[in-house]
Amino acid sequence: MSGLGPERLSLNTATVREQWSLAECIEGCARHGFGGISPWRDKLHEMGLEAAAKAIRDAGLRVSGLCRGGWFTESGSLDAAVIDDNRRAVDEAATLGADCLVMVVGGLAKGSRDLPAAWSLVEEGLARTLEHARDAGVRIAIEPLHPMYAADRACVNTMGHALDICDRLGDGIGCAVDVYHVWWDPELEAQLERAGRNRIMAFHICDWLVPTRDLLTDRGMMGDGVIDIPRLRGLAEANGFDGLNEVEIFSALDWWTRDPDEVLAEIVERGRSAC
């Protein structure tokens, strides 16, 4: 496969979250020729929703996703605060014109070992959020996380599980496919085919380093690890995905310590050479 030009890339702002504000991320994306941006909600709130939406529009950037909603399970019940926060996230995604609202669904409830109960809470929370999202015209994207995060971050860990939920909940819900979390799955090719155009709502890229020094904050730049990114991108595109390729790198030991313009320039180079 040929590589990706910067116009086919989106910057997930977590990639330079330690160095730049959202306003600086928007300006940087425009300066380096990126096609889009995916803000995190904390940075969005710092800048202000309306100001951010205007700045993104003025920069000519597409919003490939808003990170993130979810976190349904921590208290062991769907309290009003969780539902209200997810509805606010939907409204923010609508204002930004985001391609989807990414859902990190939550792990086990505090003190619990009851995984089926967590799955049930997640599905109920998604269903209740989806009612509001349909009215707002916002697509909901479940992000399956690597199984190492099942206890504390997301108890939905495979595309197959995520799509089972989508099948039960109906229109307007799909998956955010992050290669860091799903590259290992022997069922991935079949599940991408099952998902198809309507349910592959986002595609996130980075790399899995060997050795991995930290399971949360040591993701690699594309080409520095073991993930066959061109193959996985090819599978997503063969099954209808035609959105931006969103670069999301958590890197406390490396990329978060560098000049952010250097980081974006390297992303552009690796998009062409490693994706």
Coordinates of C-alpha atoms in Angstrom, one line a residue:
M1 CA 0.0 0.0 0.0
S2 CA 1.1 3.6 -0.6
G3 CA 1.6 5.7 2.5
L4 CA -0.6 8.4 3.9
G5 CA -0.2 12.1 3.2
P6 CA -0.8 14.5 6.0
E7 CA -4.2 15.4 4.6
R8 CA -5.3 11.8 5.5
L9 CA -4.1 12.1 9.1
S10 CA -5.9 13.4 12.1
L11 CA -4.1 14.4 15.4
N12 CA -5.6 12.9 18.5
T13 CA -4.6 15.7 20.9
A14 CA -3.4 13.1 23.5
T15 CA -0.3 12.8 21.4
V16 CA 1.0 16.2 22.5
R17 CA -1.2 16.7 25.5
E18 CA 1.8 17.5 27.8
Q19 CA 3.1 20.2 25.5
W20 CA 0.2 22.0 23.8
S21 CA -3.2 23.4 24.6
L22 CA -6.1 22.7 22.2
A23 CA -5.6 26.0 20.5
E24 CA -2.0 25.2 19.9
C25 CA -2.9 21.8 18.6
I26 CA -5.4 23.3 16.1
E27 CA -2.8 25.8 14.9
G28 CA -0.1 23.0 14.6
C29 CA -2.4 20.7 12.6
A30 CA -3.1 23.5 10.1
R31 CA 0.6 24.4 9.9
H32 CA 1.7 20.8 9.2
G33 CA -1.1 20.1 6.7
F34 CA -3.2 17.6 8.8
G35 CA -6.6 16.8 7.5
G36 CA -8.2 16.7 11.0
I37 CA -8.1 16.7 14.7
S38 CA -9.6 14.7 17.6
P39 CA -9.8 16.7 20.8
W40 CA -10.0 15.3 24.3
R41 CA -12.7 16.8 26.4
D42 CA -10.5 18.2 29.2
K43 CA -8.6 20.3 26.6
L44 CA -11.9 21.2 24.9
H45 CA -13.3 22.5 28.2
E46 CA -10.2 24.6 28.9
M47 CA -10.5 26.3 25.6
G48 CA -14.3 26.5 25.6
L49 CA -16.6 24.6 23.2
E50 CA -17.8 27.4 21.0
A51 CA -14.3 28.9 20.6
A52 CA -12.8 25.5 19.8
A53 CA -15.5 24.7 17.2
K54 CA -14.9 28.0 15.5
A55 CA -11.1 27.7 15.5
I56 CA -11.3 24.1 14.1
R57 CA -13.7 25.3 11.3
D58 CA -11.6 28.3 10.5
A59 CA -8.5 26.0 10.3
G60 CA -10.3 23.8 7.8
L61 CA -9.9 20.7 9.9
R62 CA -12.3 17.8 10.1
V63 CA -13.1 16.4 13.6
S64 CA -12.4 12.7 13.3
G65 CA -13.7 12.0 16.8
L66 CA -14.3 13.4 20.3
C67 CA -12.5 11.6 23.2
R68 CA -14.3 10.5 25.2
G69 CA -17.5 9.3 26.7
G70 CA -18.3 6.1 28.6
W71 CA -17.0 5.2 32.1
F72 CA -20.3 3.6 33.0
T73 CA -19.2 1.1 35.6
E74 CA -17.1 2.6 38.3
S75 CA -19.8 3.1 40.9
G76 CA -21.5 -0.2 40.1
S77 CA -24.7 1.6 38.9
L78 CA -25.7 4.1 36.3
D79 CA -26.0 7.2 38.4
A80 CA -27.4 10.4 37.0
A81 CA -24.1 12.1 36.9
V82 CA -22.6 9.5 34.5
I83 CA -25.6 9.6 32.2
D84 CA -25.7 13.4 32.2
D85 CA -21.9 13.6 31.4
N86 CA -22.4 11.3 28.5
R87 CA -25.2 13.4 27.2
R88 CA -23.1 16.5 27.5
A89 CA -20.4 14.7 25.5
V90 CA -22.9 13.9 22.8
D91 CA -23.9 17.6 22.6
E92 CA -20.2 18.6 22.4
A93 CA -19.6 16.2 19.6
A94 CA -22.6 17.6 17.8
T95 CA -21.3 21.2 18.1
L96 CA -17.9 20.1 16.8
G97 CA -19.4 18.2 13.9
A98 CA -17.4 15.2 15.0
D99 CA -17.4 12.0 13.0
C100 CA -18.2 10.1 16.2
L101 CA -18.0 10.2 20.0
V102 CA -15.5 7.6 21.2
M103 CA -16.6 5.5 24.1
V104 CA -14.1 4.0 26.7
V105 CA -16.7 2.1 28.5
G106 CA -15.2 1.4 31.9
G107 CA -13.9 -1.8 33.7
L108 CA -15.0 -3.5 36.9
A109 CA -16.8 -1.6 39.5
K110 CA -14.7 -0.6 42.5
G111 CA -14.3 -3.7 44.7
S112 CA -16.1 -6.0 42.2
R113 CA -15.1 -9.2 40.5
D114 CA -18.4 -9.4 38.6
L115 CA -17.5 -9.1 34.9
P116 CA -21.0 -10.0 33.5
A117 CA -22.5 -7.2 35.7
A118 CA -20.0 -4.7 34.3
W119 CA -20.9 -5.8 30.7
S120 CA -24.6 -5.3 31.6
L121 CA -24.0 -1.8 32.9
V122 CA -22.0 -0.9 29.8
E123 CA -24.7 -2.0 27.5
E124 CA -27.4 -0.2 29.4
G125 CA -25.3 3.0 29.6
L126 CA -24.6 2.8 25.9
A127 CA -28.3 2.3 25.1
R128 CA -29.3 5.3 27.2
T129 CA -26.7 7.5 25.6
L130 CA -27.6 6.3 22.1
E131 CA -31.1 7.5 22.6
H132 CA -29.8 11.1 23.0
A133 CA -27.1 10.6 20.3
R134 CA -29.7 9.6 17.7
D135 CA -31.7 12.8 18.3
A136 CA -28.5 14.9 18.1
G137 CA -27.2 13.2 14.9
V138 CA -24.1 11.9 16.6
R139 CA -22.6 8.5 16.0
I140 CA -21.4 6.5 19.1
A141 CA -18.1 4.5 18.6
I142 CA -17.2 1.8 21.2
E143 CA -13.5 1.5 21.5
P144 CA -12.5 -2.1 22.4
L145 CA -9.4 -1.8 24.6
H146 CA -6.6 -4.4 24.9
P147 CA -7.5 -7.1 27.5
M148 CA -4.9 -5.7 29.9
Y149 CA -7.3 -2.9 30.6
A150 CA -10.4 -5.1 31.3
A151 CA -10.4 -4.5 35.0
D152 CA -9.9 -0.7 35.2
R153 CA -10.6 0.9 31.8
A154 CA -12.7 -1.1 29.5
C155 CA -14.4 -4.5 29.9
V156 CA -15.1 -4.6 26.1
N157 CA -11.9 -6.0 24.7
T158 CA -12.6 -7.3 21.2
M159 CA -14.2 -6.2 18.0
G160 CA -16.5 -9.2 18.3
H161 CA -17.8 -8.2 21.7
A162 CA -18.3 -4.6 20.6
L163 CA -20.2 -5.6 17.5
D164 CA -22.4 -8.0 19.5
I165 CA -23.5 -5.0 21.5
C166 CA -24.0 -3.0 18.3
D167 CA -26.2 -5.7 16.9
R168 CA -28.4 -5.6 19.9
L169 CA -28.6 -1.8 20.1
G170 CA -29.1 -1.0 16.4
D171 CA -28.4 2.0 14.2
G172 CA -26.0 4.8 15.2
I173 CA -23.4 2.8 17.1
G174 CA -20.2 1.2 15.9
C175 CA -16.5 0.8 16.7
A176 CA -13.4 3.0 17.0
V177 CA -10.7 0.6 15.8
D178 CA -7.4 1.4 17.5
V179 CA -4.5 -0.8 16.2
Y180 CA -2.8 -0.7 19.6
H181 CA -5.7 -2.5 21.2
V182 CA -6.8 -5.0 18.5
W183 CA -3.7 -5.9 16.4
W184 CA -3.2 -9.2 18.3
D185 CA -6.8 -10.5 17.7
P186 CA -7.0 -13.6 15.4
E187 CA -10.6 -12.7 14.7
L188 CA -9.9 -9.1 13.7
E189 CA -10.1 -9.6 9.9
A190 CA -13.4 -11.3 10.1
Q191 CA -14.8 -8.7 12.5
L192 CA -13.7 -5.8 10.3
E193 CA -15.6 -7.5 7.5
R194 CA -18.6 -7.9 9.8
A195 CA -18.5 -4.3 10.8
G196 CA -18.4 -2.8 7.3
R197 CA -18.6 0.8 6.3
N198 CA -21.4 1.8 8.7
R199 CA -19.7 0.4 11.9
I200 CA -16.0 1.2 11.4
M201 CA -16.4 4.8 12.6
A202 CA -12.8 5.6 13.5
F203 CA -9.3 4.2 12.8
H204 CA -6.5 5.0 15.3
I205 CA -2.8 4.4 14.6
C206 CA 0.4 4.1 16.7
D207 CA 2.7 1.1 17.4
W208 CA 3.3 -1.5 20.0
L209 CA 6.9 -1.4 21.3
V210 CA 8.9 -4.4 22.4
P211 CA 9.7 -4.3 25.2
T212 CA 6.8 -2.1 26.4
R213 CA 8.0 -0.1 29.5
D214 CA 4.6 1.0 30.6
L215 CA 1.2 -0.5 29.6
L216 CA -0.6 2.8 29.4
T217 CA 2.0 5.5 28.5
D218 CA 4.5 3.8 26.2
R219 CA 3.0 3.6 22.8
G220 CA 5.3 3.9 19.9
M221 CA 5.4 6.1 16.8
M222 CA 4.2 4.2 13.7
G223 CA 7.1 2.0 12.4
D224 CA 8.9 1.7 15.7
G225 CA 7.1 -1.5 16.9
V226 CA 5.5 -4.7 15.8
I227 CA 2.1 -3.8 14.4
D228 CA 1.6 -4.3 10.6
I229 CA -0.2 -1.0 10.2
P230 CA -0.5 -1.0 6.4
R231 CA -2.1 -4.4 6.5
L232 CA -4.7 -3.4 9.1
R233 CA -5.4 -0.1 7.4
G234 CA -5.9 -2.0 4.2
L235 CA -8.4 -4.3 5.9
A236 CA -10.3 -1.4 7.3
E237 CA -10.4 0.4 3.9
A238 CA -11.4 -2.8 2.1
N239 CA -14.4 -3.0 4.3
G240 CA -15.5 0.5 3.6
F241 CA -13.6 2.8 6.0
D242 CA -12.8 6.1 4.2
G243 CA -12.2 8.4 7.2
L244 CA -9.0 10.0 8.5
N245 CA -6.3 8.0 10.2
E246 CA -6.1 9.3 13.7
V247 CA -2.7 9.3 15.4
E248 CA -3.0 8.7 19.2
I249 CA 0.3 8.2 21.0
F250 CA 0.6 8.0 24.8
S251 CA 4.3 8.4 25.4
A252 CA 5.5 9.7 28.7
L253 CA 9.0 8.5 28.2
D254 CA 9.5 9.8 24.7
W255 CA 7.1 11.8 22.5
W256 CA 5.5 13.8 25.4
T257 CA 9.1 15.0 26.2
R258 CA 9.8 16.4 22.7
D259 CA 9.1 19.6 20.9
P260 CA 5.5 19.2 19.6
D261 CA 6.4 20.6 16.1
E262 CA 9.0 17.8 15.9
V263 CA 6.4 15.3 16.9
L264 CA 4.0 16.4 14.2
A265 CA 6.7 16.5 11.6
E266 CA 7.7 12.9 12.5
I267 CA 4.0 11.8 12.3
V268 CA 3.9 13.3 8.7
E269 CA 7.0 11.4 7.7
R270 CA 5.9 8.1 9.3
G271 CA 2.5 8.5 7.7
R272 CA 4.2 8.3 4.3
S273 CA 6.8 5.7 5.2
A274 CA 5.2 3.3 7.8
C275 CA 1.4 3.4 7.3

